Amino acid sequence: MEYAALKRGLHRALSTHSSKFPHGIGMVMFEINPRFKQQNPTSESELSSQITQNFSAWRMGLPFELPVTNPKSIPALIAVGGGKGGVGKSIVSANLGANLAQFGYRVLIIDLDLGCSNLHSHFGVAMPKKSLADFLLTKTANFRDIMLPAPVQGVAFVAGGREEIWGDFLENPSSDLQVLWDAIVSSRQQYKVDIVVLDLGAGTHRYTMDFFSCAHLGIVTCLPEPTSIENAYVFFKMALWKLIDNLGRRLHQTEVAQDVKAALASMAGGSLSSGYATCFRQLAMSYPGFIQELQKTIQARNVGIMINQARDQADIDLGTSMEHICQKYFGLPTRYVGYLNYDESVLKSLKNRRLLVSDFPHSMIAKRLSVAAAQSLKILGMQRRN
Amino acid sequence: MIDQQRTESRSLRSLAALNLNGPTLYELLDVPTQASRLQIRESYIRLRSTYASGSQALYSLVSDEEARQTLESIEEAYRILDDDHLRKEYDDLIGVIREPVRTQPLDYGSLHDSARMGRRISLQEETSGSKLYGSSSESTDNRGVWDGEGENEVRTTRPYVSSAPVAGKIKKVAERPTSPDLRAQEEAILAKPEVFDGVTLTRLREILSIPQSEIQERTKIAIEYIKALENNDFHKLPSLVYVRGFLKIYLQYLGIQDGKPLIDAYAEKFNNWREKHRPHS
């Protein structure tokens, strides 16, 4: 059904708007649904209070240069990360994006698993010809070319690109990702994207943490098993360190940032009483200004926890427990976004080469994803549009 | 008795031995100082499962030994904060001023051995006679909830149910008017049964100063039908046989011995209306 709708929309867009949009592909999905035309995304009432209020604090912790000064001209950024591989980052980002589109937002999902991308497979699409690699490395495409319509209304996605191109880049990074960041930030003004979902790669690679520290809402997915939990905590830790780094650069206090990091490394140990929260409290006496700014930047970001493949109540409760531990140990206020139950339909939909929520819309996991999407909107301070 | 005394002395000693320099018990349990007993309990259950042995959330951050210690301190904190009297003492100790709970929903929270605690409080009241426990212990006393020592005691621990219907014989007839003036008014209405209708029915009820809700409660006639009867809204009423039945128990409750002429008069009016408006029914 989605394919039919997509085809129809594509046809219409190409026939009616071909003169208006010479590179019409990127705009196709926005033309399908007349509902979207009624909304004016740049109207002030539609904007998230959470994002606009904490704009300056959020900006302090950015690793990139921000070209715009108006909080209303940037899309809401949701990053899905989580240390370990195979915990469902891509599934969550693809389906969360689809659910957010159901709520009436235009969503752009970007595969940032550089060199190991498979987001397109979750949409049931073969590796597209135009991808992020063409935009960033070979520079043969502009950003609109690589925004591809997903088989769900209101969703566009950017594929990661072929691994052989990324191989060289990751070996010796020649260009940085500022270009991509600029494109993401300006996507609201240019393409009327409301929410950008960043599908991050496994591990705590530099670029992964760069984009995680940018996000308004960073969701850490985690399986209820020790290895995954350990990696999730490492991920939280690295996110904190990244924020300290970024803040040091912004405030031109790189020495202070180094000192704080060194102090943290030496003080923090394997117990609650010597966790990061305690260390911050002690460091606040030596570097009151810096720690205060750090607290502000942390508050400006929301960190969410998501438990995937929950099999019983203990697994579900793990989320609340992790919430508590993060607060106690890292001093990081986290929110339990939701859990996904263990479901065979995930595998089936992948084999059917269809998006999970459109292949099994009445499955339990689709319901849980919808709840998680609603919760994410709530955390970001946004209202459902329909 | 001895056992109770022992637990009592232990609780007092432990309160004295608390470390006041560290985090407060409220911080330990992750609740605000004004938290209700239910909030404290919820938080306690959450934290207990977090620090329980085999909990995965602690993996790689907290050692088993520390988790055990934390769990112990959480148990201790909950034991003190769950007990109203110990909590008050602790609040005084750390200088927290807590709003007294006005209503007494505390019985809902007596999910664990609070019955034992309740008795301990009363014991102390006898021995020390301290003013601390004077007012509060009376209401928070859970004694007798589990023991079933008698109907009387159970009712004193749950004063908020007093408005519920009293078990036993249900009052069948409303209080009769005592003043001769009211009696005369009632007699006047009863003397002219042919003019009886909803208005006079209302008048009869008002002579006894009974609200419609009481009629509804006692006679089990739906309040809509009571209103329809009194307002002469015949179109809202069911068929004649029901109307007669309603009037019968209504008048019975009002304590009118011979209601038959009144009911007949009302039924005639009802029939006239029906023949005019619904000739084929």
XYZ file of C-alpha atoms in Angstrom:
667
model
C 0.000 0.000 0.000
C 2.801 2.378 0.897
C 4.459 1.611 -2.385
C 1.314 2.449 -4.280
C 0.924 5.711 -2.424
C 4.559 6.499 -2.922
C 4.365 5.780 -6.623
C 1.269 7.901 -6.987
C 2.846 10.741 -5.087
C 6.029 10.439 -7.079
C 4.101 10.554 -10.306
C 2.126 13.545 -9.217
C 5.142 15.370 -7.937
C 7.085 14.768 -11.109
C 4.223 15.789 -13.367
C 2.978 18.839 -11.487
C 6.033 20.145 -9.749
C 8.781 19.114 -12.063
C 9.303 22.679 -13.165
C 9.253 23.933 -9.581
C 11.601 21.311 -8.198
C 14.095 20.173 -10.760
C 15.493 17.705 -8.238
C 12.018 16.718 -7.167
C 12.875 13.434 -5.493
C 13.710 14.976 -2.147
C 10.405 16.774 -1.961
C 8.192 13.948 -3.126
C 7.091 12.618 0.194
C 6.088 16.048 1.336
C 3.753 16.387 -1.584
C 1.897 13.137 -1.011
C -0.114 14.071 1.972
C -2.213 17.229 1.712
C -2.359 17.282 5.505
C 1.203 18.485 5.642
C 0.479 21.464 3.465
C -1.839 22.921 6.041
C 0.863 23.213 8.641
C 3.258 26.062 8.713
C 6.268 24.645 10.497
C 7.924 27.985 11.079
C 5.012 29.410 13.038
C 6.107 30.201 16.560
C 3.449 28.250 18.391
C 4.640 25.017 16.823
C 8.104 25.274 18.291
C 9.375 23.304 21.172
C 9.663 25.359 24.312
C 12.374 23.043 25.574
C 14.625 23.765 22.589
C 14.092 27.492 22.422
C 14.511 28.079 26.144
C 17.798 26.235 26.458
C 19.178 27.398 23.152
C 22.198 29.314 24.410
C 23.163 26.604 26.903
C 22.740 23.973 24.216
C 24.884 26.007 21.892
C 27.690 26.148 24.442
C 28.275 22.430 24.218
C 28.304 22.090 20.449
C 31.357 20.624 18.749
C 30.494 22.418 15.497
C 30.097 26.027 14.537
C 26.446 27.002 14.505
C 25.706 29.292 11.543
C 22.305 30.416 12.820
C 21.443 32.458 15.868
C 17.708 31.865 15.892
C 16.578 28.794 17.839
C 13.422 28.701 15.736
C 15.267 27.977 12.540
C 16.816 24.669 13.584
C 15.076 21.295 13.549
C 14.774 19.213 16.680
C 17.634 16.736 16.785
C 17.216 13.221 18.111
C 20.312 11.031 18.154
C 20.019 7.304 18.684
C 23.225 5.756 19.951
C 24.310 3.221 22.485
C 27.783 1.820 22.530
C 27.335 -1.782 21.642
C 26.466 -3.077 18.198
C 23.263 -4.919 17.500
C 21.181 -3.254 20.188
C 18.660 -1.954 17.695
C 19.841 1.574 17.004
C 18.840 1.508 13.351
C 15.518 -0.209 14.029
C 14.687 2.331 16.704
C 15.652 5.318 14.590
C 13.806 4.122 11.474
C 10.621 3.210 13.307
C 10.733 6.089 15.759
C 11.048 8.408 12.785
C 8.079 6.751 11.094
C 5.998 7.149 14.257
C 6.982 10.795 14.644
C 5.813 11.300 11.064
C 2.525 9.692 12.069
C 2.197 12.413 14.685
C 2.331 14.982 11.907
C 5.970 16.002 11.716
C 8.293 15.920 8.761
C 11.152 13.687 9.738
C 14.553 13.270 8.186
C 16.533 10.224 9.251
C 20.258 10.280 8.620
C 22.438 7.198 8.711
C 25.606 8.240 10.492
C 27.000 4.759 10.870
C 29.800 5.760 8.574
C 31.254 2.850 6.671
C 28.810 0.338 8.058
C 25.470 1.720 7.034
C 22.315 -0.316 6.726
C 19.483 2.070 7.486
C 18.084 1.653 3.972
C 17.569 -2.067 4.647
C 15.198 -1.223 7.478
C 13.074 0.699 5.013
C 13.230 -2.219 2.631
C 15.151 -0.221 0.052
C 18.258 -1.406 -1.769
C 21.427 0.637 -1.312
C 20.545 3.900 -3.038
C 22.760 5.381 -5.698
C 23.011 8.728 -3.963
C 24.255 8.673 -0.432
C 25.980 10.675 2.260
C 29.360 9.679 0.816
C 28.514 11.417 -2.458
C 27.597 14.554 -0.572
C 30.512 14.621 1.852
C 33.450 12.983 0.108
C 33.176 12.917 -3.639
C 30.993 16.059 -3.610
C 29.017 14.858 -6.607
C 25.626 15.480 -5.056
C 24.024 18.214 -3.020
C 22.042 17.598 0.129
C 18.677 17.612 -1.567
C 19.816 14.861 -3.931
C 20.667 12.510 -1.120
C 17.402 13.050 0.787
C 15.418 10.049 -0.386
C 11.737 9.381 0.210
C 11.088 6.542 2.599
C 8.074 4.313 2.024
C 6.256 6.134 4.827
C 4.544 9.456 4.480
C 6.453 12.361 5.868
C 9.745 10.551 6.223
C 12.899 11.107 4.208
C 16.181 9.395 4.823
C 19.811 9.781 3.936
C 21.698 6.583 3.298
C 25.220 6.165 4.599
C 26.903 5.131 1.416
C 29.182 2.468 0.179
C 31.750 1.234 2.607
C 34.738 1.396 0.203
C 34.427 5.170 -0.010
C 34.213 5.579 3.742
C 37.157 3.263 4.340
C 39.707 5.791 3.172
C 37.961 8.612 4.959
C 37.994 6.914 8.315
C 41.652 5.943 7.862
C 42.772 9.509 7.336
C 39.965 11.999 7.820
C 40.613 14.762 5.353
C 37.481 16.845 5.730
C 35.446 17.325 8.859
C 31.720 17.032 9.161
C 30.961 20.733 9.429
C 29.381 20.643 5.958
C 26.986 17.925 7.041
C 26.179 19.805 10.238
C 25.379 22.947 8.269
C 23.091 20.955 6.013
C 21.302 19.407 8.991
C 20.823 22.708 10.758
C 19.546 24.476 7.655
C 17.224 21.621 6.687
C 14.358 23.230 8.568
C 14.549 26.410 6.585
C 15.308 24.771 3.267
C 13.232 21.608 3.307
C 10.851 22.270 6.195
C 12.127 19.320 8.180
C 10.825 19.389 11.756
C 12.776 16.578 13.329
C 16.094 15.081 12.322
C 16.800 11.601 13.646
C 20.483 10.691 13.641
C 21.200 6.996 13.516
C 24.642 6.744 15.104
C 27.099 3.921 14.711
C 28.278 1.456 17.295
C 31.159 2.316 19.565
C 32.274 5.690 20.852
C 33.983 6.950 17.768
C 34.815 10.631 17.627
C 32.135 11.466 15.052
C 29.546 9.424 16.876
C 30.080 11.387 20.065
C 30.202 14.665 18.124
C 26.706 14.145 16.856
C 25.418 12.684 20.112
C 26.535 15.789 21.984
C 24.685 17.911 19.414
C 21.332 16.278 19.885
C 18.489 17.813 21.854
C 17.466 14.315 22.811
C 20.058 11.571 22.809
C 18.524 8.142 23.143
C 20.779 5.357 24.348
C 19.446 1.964 23.413
C 20.425 -0.907 25.591
C 19.684 -4.596 25.869
C 19.028 -6.098 29.290
C 22.343 -7.903 29.353
C 25.587 -7.021 31.177
C 27.745 -6.345 28.137
C 25.253 -3.939 26.662
C 24.698 -2.170 29.975
C 28.426 -1.782 30.486
C 28.766 -0.231 27.049
C 25.822 2.049 27.689
C 27.551 3.393 30.804
C 30.760 3.845 28.832
C 28.694 5.744 26.308
C 27.304 8.056 29.004
C 30.827 8.617 30.258
C 32.155 9.447 26.821
C 29.236 11.793 26.218
C 30.151 13.664 29.409
C 33.788 13.884 28.384
C 32.799 15.114 24.961
C 30.676 17.826 26.520
C 33.552 18.899 28.772
C 35.821 19.048 25.719
C 33.341 21.048 23.671
C 32.664 23.435 26.496
C 36.382 23.991 27.055
C 36.729 24.928 23.419
C 33.714 27.258 23.440
C 34.781 29.044 26.593
C 38.427 29.149 25.437
C 39.354 27.296 28.591
C 40.866 24.163 27.138
C 43.340 23.932 30.032
C 40.514 23.927 32.540
C 38.746 21.241 30.538
C 41.909 19.162 30.529
C 42.295 19.636 34.280
C 38.715 18.645 34.926
C 39.093 15.558 32.788
C 42.342 14.580 34.485
C 40.775 15.095 37.903
C 37.765 13.038 36.942
C 39.952 10.248 35.604
C 41.942 10.075 38.810
C 39.075 10.523 41.253
C 36.271 8.478 39.784
C 36.344 4.849 40.742
C 34.129 1.850 40.943
C 31.816 2.979 43.678
C 28.827 5.216 44.045
C 30.475 7.513 46.558
C 33.300 8.242 44.135
C 31.130 8.641 41.078
C 31.231 11.541 38.676
C 28.447 13.318 40.519
C 30.571 13.490 43.669
C 33.619 14.560 41.683
C 31.686 17.378 40.051
C 30.601 18.577 43.461
C 34.202 18.660 44.643
C 35.513 20.225 41.438
C 32.898 22.951 41.673
C 35.006 24.451 44.473
C 38.085 24.769 42.265
C 36.382 25.658 38.978
C 33.008 27.112 39.934
C 32.401 28.896 36.627
C 33.262 25.996 34.415
C 31.260 23.406 36.344
C 28.273 25.727 36.412
C 28.392 26.122 32.654
C 28.786 22.381 32.315
C 25.696 21.753 34.405
C 23.777 24.178 32.216
C 24.836 22.485 28.989
C 23.935 19.103 30.429
C 20.519 20.406 31.422
C 19.993 21.753 27.910
C 20.321 18.250 26.525
C 18.019 15.386 27.288
C 19.402 11.923 27.557
C 16.932 9.101 27.151
C 17.284 5.431 27.947
C 15.537 2.806 25.889
C 15.515 -0.876 26.753
C 15.285 -3.135 23.746
C 14.304 -6.816 23.675
C 12.676 -6.777 27.091
C 11.415 -10.234 27.956
C 9.990 -9.799 31.452
C 9.097 -7.223 34.062
C 12.623 -7.185 35.490
C 13.924 -6.092 32.094
C 11.345 -3.327 31.934
C 12.248 -2.123 35.428
C 15.893 -2.016 34.420
C 15.209 1.299 32.707
C 14.096 3.002 35.912
C 17.043 1.501 37.752
C 19.466 2.818 35.143
C 17.796 6.210 35.372
C 18.536 6.260 39.087
C 22.112 5.033 38.729
C 22.904 7.593 36.035
C 21.660 10.342 38.290
C 23.593 9.025 41.276
C 26.818 8.097 39.540
C 27.161 10.408 36.536
C 25.015 13.255 37.838
C 23.337 12.991 34.464
C 19.574 13.516 34.476
C 18.214 10.844 32.185
C 14.704 9.964 31.096
C 13.320 6.510 30.496
C 11.911 6.855 27.002
C 10.403 3.397 26.893
C 11.082 -0.218 26.259
C 10.602 -2.519 23.310
C 9.537 -6.046 23.945
C 11.288 -8.970 22.358
C 9.377 -9.664 19.185
C 9.855 -12.075 16.316
C 8.151 -9.662 13.965
C 11.337 -7.572 13.868
C 13.164 -10.354 12.097
C 10.186 -11.167 9.905
C 9.783 -7.605 8.701
C 13.487 -7.431 7.878
C 13.165 -10.624 5.854
C 10.031 -9.266 4.187
C 12.071 -6.148 3.388
C 9.490 -3.825 4.802
C 9.541 -1.276 7.591
C 8.568 -2.868 10.886
C 5.741 -0.500 11.817
C 4.165 -0.685 8.372
C 4.599 -4.442 8.043
C 3.218 -5.269 11.501
C 1.272 -2.175 12.520
C -0.718 -4.052 15.165
C 2.168 -5.848 16.800
C 3.080 -5.129 20.391
C 6.420 -3.689 19.391
C 4.770 -1.186 17.029
C 2.641 -0.048 19.955
C 5.703 0.305 22.174
C 7.472 2.302 19.466
C 4.499 4.616 19.215
C 4.571 5.139 22.983
C 8.296 5.831 22.835
C 7.781 8.365 20.050
C 5.082 10.121 22.064
C 7.370 10.161 25.091
C 10.219 11.611 23.002
C 7.960 14.399 21.827
C 6.951 15.059 25.411
C 10.573 15.278 26.510
C 11.306 17.705 23.692
C 8.295 19.766 24.731
C 6.501 19.316 21.417
C 2.835 18.658 20.789
C 1.387 15.929 18.614
C -0.065 17.446 15.485
C -2.544 14.683 14.822
C 5.548 -7.811 75.206
C 9.251 -8.288 75.749
C 9.742 -8.625 72.035
C 7.981 -5.341 71.473
C 10.132 -3.608 73.991
C 13.238 -4.947 72.347
C 12.265 -3.692 68.901
C 11.339 -0.399 70.414
C 14.692 0.119 72.077
C 16.491 -0.959 68.917
C 14.650 1.576 66.808
C 15.477 4.390 69.182
C 19.107 3.405 69.350
C 19.403 3.233 65.568
C 17.882 6.651 65.201
C 20.478 8.011 67.576
C 23.263 6.219 65.740
C 22.327 7.735 62.381
C 25.051 9.517 60.562
C 23.811 13.059 60.247
C 26.744 14.256 58.167
C 26.016 12.089 55.174
C 23.000 12.291 52.906
C 19.650 12.532 54.631
C 17.286 9.596 54.606
C 15.130 11.479 52.135
C 18.092 11.807 49.792
C 18.854 8.139 50.243
C 15.350 7.226 49.211
C 15.292 9.817 46.449
C 12.123 11.508 47.677
C 11.285 15.093 48.667
C 10.990 15.802 52.377
C 7.249 16.373 52.000
C 6.708 13.027 50.281
C 3.675 11.019 51.245
C 3.980 7.567 52.697
C 2.907 6.016 49.413
C 5.538 7.944 47.470
C 8.189 6.762 49.904
C 7.058 3.210 49.514
C 7.093 3.373 45.717
C 10.566 4.841 45.719
C 11.724 2.210 48.180
C 10.464 -0.635 46.004
C 12.168 0.872 42.966
C 15.472 1.309 44.764
C 15.315 -2.112 46.358
C 15.071 -3.743 42.968
C 17.866 -1.488 41.701
C 20.313 -2.552 44.384
C 19.131 -6.107 44.815
C 21.689 -8.815 44.249
C 21.662 -9.837 40.625
C 20.483 -6.414 39.517
C 21.958 -5.678 36.137
C 21.770 -1.918 36.369
C 24.818 -1.775 38.633
C 27.021 -3.754 36.333
C 30.536 -2.326 35.902
C 29.817 0.726 38.049
C 29.124 -0.455 41.559
C 30.712 -3.353 43.392
C 28.615 -6.036 45.059
C 29.843 -5.014 48.483
C 28.805 -1.422 47.994
C 25.451 -2.413 46.567
C 24.824 -4.479 49.693
C 25.723 -1.563 51.943
C 23.537 0.811 49.978
C 20.674 -1.628 50.139
C 21.073 -1.867 53.912
C 21.009 1.885 54.323
C 17.949 2.097 52.073
C 16.164 -0.540 54.152
C 17.035 1.398 57.276
C 15.892 4.681 55.782
C 12.615 3.150 54.701
C 12.062 1.591 58.106
C 12.353 4.988 59.735
C 10.466 7.054 57.184
C 7.653 4.534 56.865
C 6.922 4.814 60.571
C 5.100 8.051 61.204
C 6.369 8.495 64.692
C 9.991 7.695 63.914
C 9.802 9.927 60.872
C 8.559 12.810 62.955
C 11.375 12.289 65.395
C 13.856 12.197 62.545
C 12.386 15.339 61.022
C 12.873 17.116 64.317
C 16.432 15.856 64.396
C 17.402 17.244 61.000
C 15.135 20.262 61.247
C 12.546 19.479 58.610
C 9.131 20.993 59.122
C 6.501 18.809 57.602
C 2.896 19.742 57.044
C 0.718 17.458 59.123
C -1.434 15.180 57.035
C -4.972 16.398 57.451
C -6.899 13.447 56.116
C -6.045 9.955 57.249
C -5.496 7.822 54.157
C -2.650 6.096 55.956
C -4.505 2.861 56.380
C -4.083 2.252 52.683
C -0.350 2.068 53.221
C -0.398 -0.534 55.941
C 0.818 -3.157 53.554
C 3.502 -4.724 55.682
C 3.995 -5.192 59.386
C 2.664 -1.795 60.352
C 0.192 -3.493 62.621
C 3.094 -4.449 64.824
C 4.443 -0.927 64.698
C 1.099 0.462 65.595
C 1.002 -1.562 68.748
C 4.498 -0.484 69.611
C 3.435 3.121 69.455
C 0.581 2.545 71.821
C 2.858 0.725 74.224
C 5.172 3.652 74.340
C 2.308 5.972 74.924
C 1.471 4.067 78.052
C 4.999 3.853 79.395
C 6.466 7.215 78.608
C 3.329 9.266 78.303
C 5.260 11.559 76.039
C 3.385 14.356 74.401
C 5.015 13.556 71.060
C 2.743 10.678 70.325
C -0.341 12.110 71.921
C -2.356 13.387 68.998
C -0.860 11.629 66.028
C -0.675 8.095 67.300
C -4.404 7.967 67.929
C -5.246 8.398 64.287
C -2.360 6.468 62.782
C -2.792 3.557 65.115
C -3.304 0.446 63.064
C -4.083 -1.804 65.981
C -6.811 -4.271 65.387
C -6.754 -4.076 61.621
C -5.402 -7.593 61.331
C -6.474 -8.948 64.676
C -10.192 -8.428 64.218
C -10.595 -7.617 67.893
C -14.084 -6.335 67.422
C -16.326 -4.284 65.239
C -15.914 -1.271 67.423
C -12.167 -1.033 67.118
C -12.143 -1.599 63.409
C -14.461 1.302 62.983
C -12.317 3.615 65.046
C -9.306 2.950 62.859
C -11.252 3.771 59.717
C -13.272 6.842 60.581
C -13.670 7.925 56.970
C -16.173 5.162 56.184
C -18.668 6.464 58.705
C -20.911 7.942 56.030
C -21.534 4.540 54.455
C -24.882 2.848 55.220
C -24.979 1.326 58.653
C -25.229 -2.436 58.565
C -28.320 -3.954 60.128
C -31.956 -2.908 59.814
C -32.550 -0.429 57.048
C -34.884 2.409 57.880
C -38.075 1.675 55.977
C -40.052 4.784 56.830
C -39.012 8.397 57.108
C -39.323 10.290 60.363
C -42.910 11.396 60.954
C -43.588 15.077 61.472
C -43.923 15.988 65.101
C -45.346 19.492 65.028
C -49.159 19.662 64.803
C -48.928 22.367 62.159
C -47.140 20.043 59.692
C -49.478 17.203 60.557
C -52.426 19.412 59.711
C -50.904 20.272 56.323
C -50.444 16.594 55.550
C -53.992 15.800 56.614
C -55.299 18.512 54.299
C -53.593 16.930 51.309
C -54.733 13.438 52.206
C -58.310 14.633 52.594
C -58.543 15.582 48.910
C -57.195 12.582 47.041
C -58.780 13.602 43.709
C -56.385 16.567 43.194
C -53.320 14.484 43.972
C -50.518 14.906 41.424
C -46.784 15.579 41.278
C -47.074 18.961 42.953
C -48.872 17.603 45.990
C -46.460 14.671 46.065
C -43.603 17.148 46.275
C -45.458 19.015 49.002
C -45.836 15.794 51.007
C -42.127 15.185 50.708
C -41.245 18.730 51.695
C -43.435 18.561 54.775
C -41.124 15.834 56.008
C -38.127 17.846 54.700
C -36.602 14.893 52.888
C -34.411 15.442 49.800
C -35.089 13.548 46.595
C -31.774 11.777 46.995
C -32.976 10.155 50.212
C -36.078 8.830 48.473
C -33.866 7.481 45.739
C -31.496 5.866 48.217
C -34.216 4.201 50.278
C -36.769 3.203 47.684
C -34.250 2.468 44.902
C -36.394 4.395 42.429
C -34.156 6.046 39.842
C -33.773 9.758 40.499
C -35.019 10.562 36.965
C -38.304 8.852 37.705
C -38.644 10.621 41.038
C -38.159 13.945 39.291
C -40.578 12.982 36.527
C -43.218 11.915 39.070
C -42.934 15.177 40.965
C -42.841 17.404 37.878
C -45.743 15.585 36.177
C -43.443 14.764 33.275
C -45.566 11.865 32.137
C -43.651 11.378 28.921
C -40.560 10.457 30.931
C -42.341 7.803 32.951
C -42.545 4.092 32.149
C -45.851 2.240 31.808
C -48.686 2.538 34.301
C -47.910 -0.568 36.300
C -44.456 0.773 37.127
C -45.798 4.189 37.982
C -48.240 2.636 40.451
C -45.426 0.623 41.983
C -43.201 3.672 42.306
C -45.931 5.700 43.946
C -46.712 2.872 46.321
C -43.219 2.547 47.739
C -42.717 6.319 47.624
C -45.802 6.907 49.760
C -44.910 3.975 51.956
C -41.570 5.564 52.683
C -43.287 8.843 53.488
C -45.247 6.878 56.091
C -48.699 7.334 54.558
C -50.805 4.381 55.611
C -53.583 4.391 53.046
C -52.131 5.604 49.761
C -54.565 3.810 47.470
C -56.918 6.759 46.643
C -53.878 8.965 45.976
C -52.324 6.405 43.626
C -55.627 5.943 41.809
C -55.953 9.684 41.301
C -52.432 9.923 39.926
C -52.981 6.906 37.673
C -56.125 8.460 36.257
C -54.281 11.641 35.327
C -51.515 9.563 33.802
C -54.042 7.544 31.784
C -55.811 10.674 30.503
C -52.531 12.092 29.318
C -51.585 8.848 27.649
C -54.830 8.503 25.759
C -54.476 12.018 24.489
C -50.858 11.755 23.375
C -50.270 8.101 22.661
C -53.661 6.683 21.728
C -52.242 3.486 20.260
C -49.876 2.496 22.996
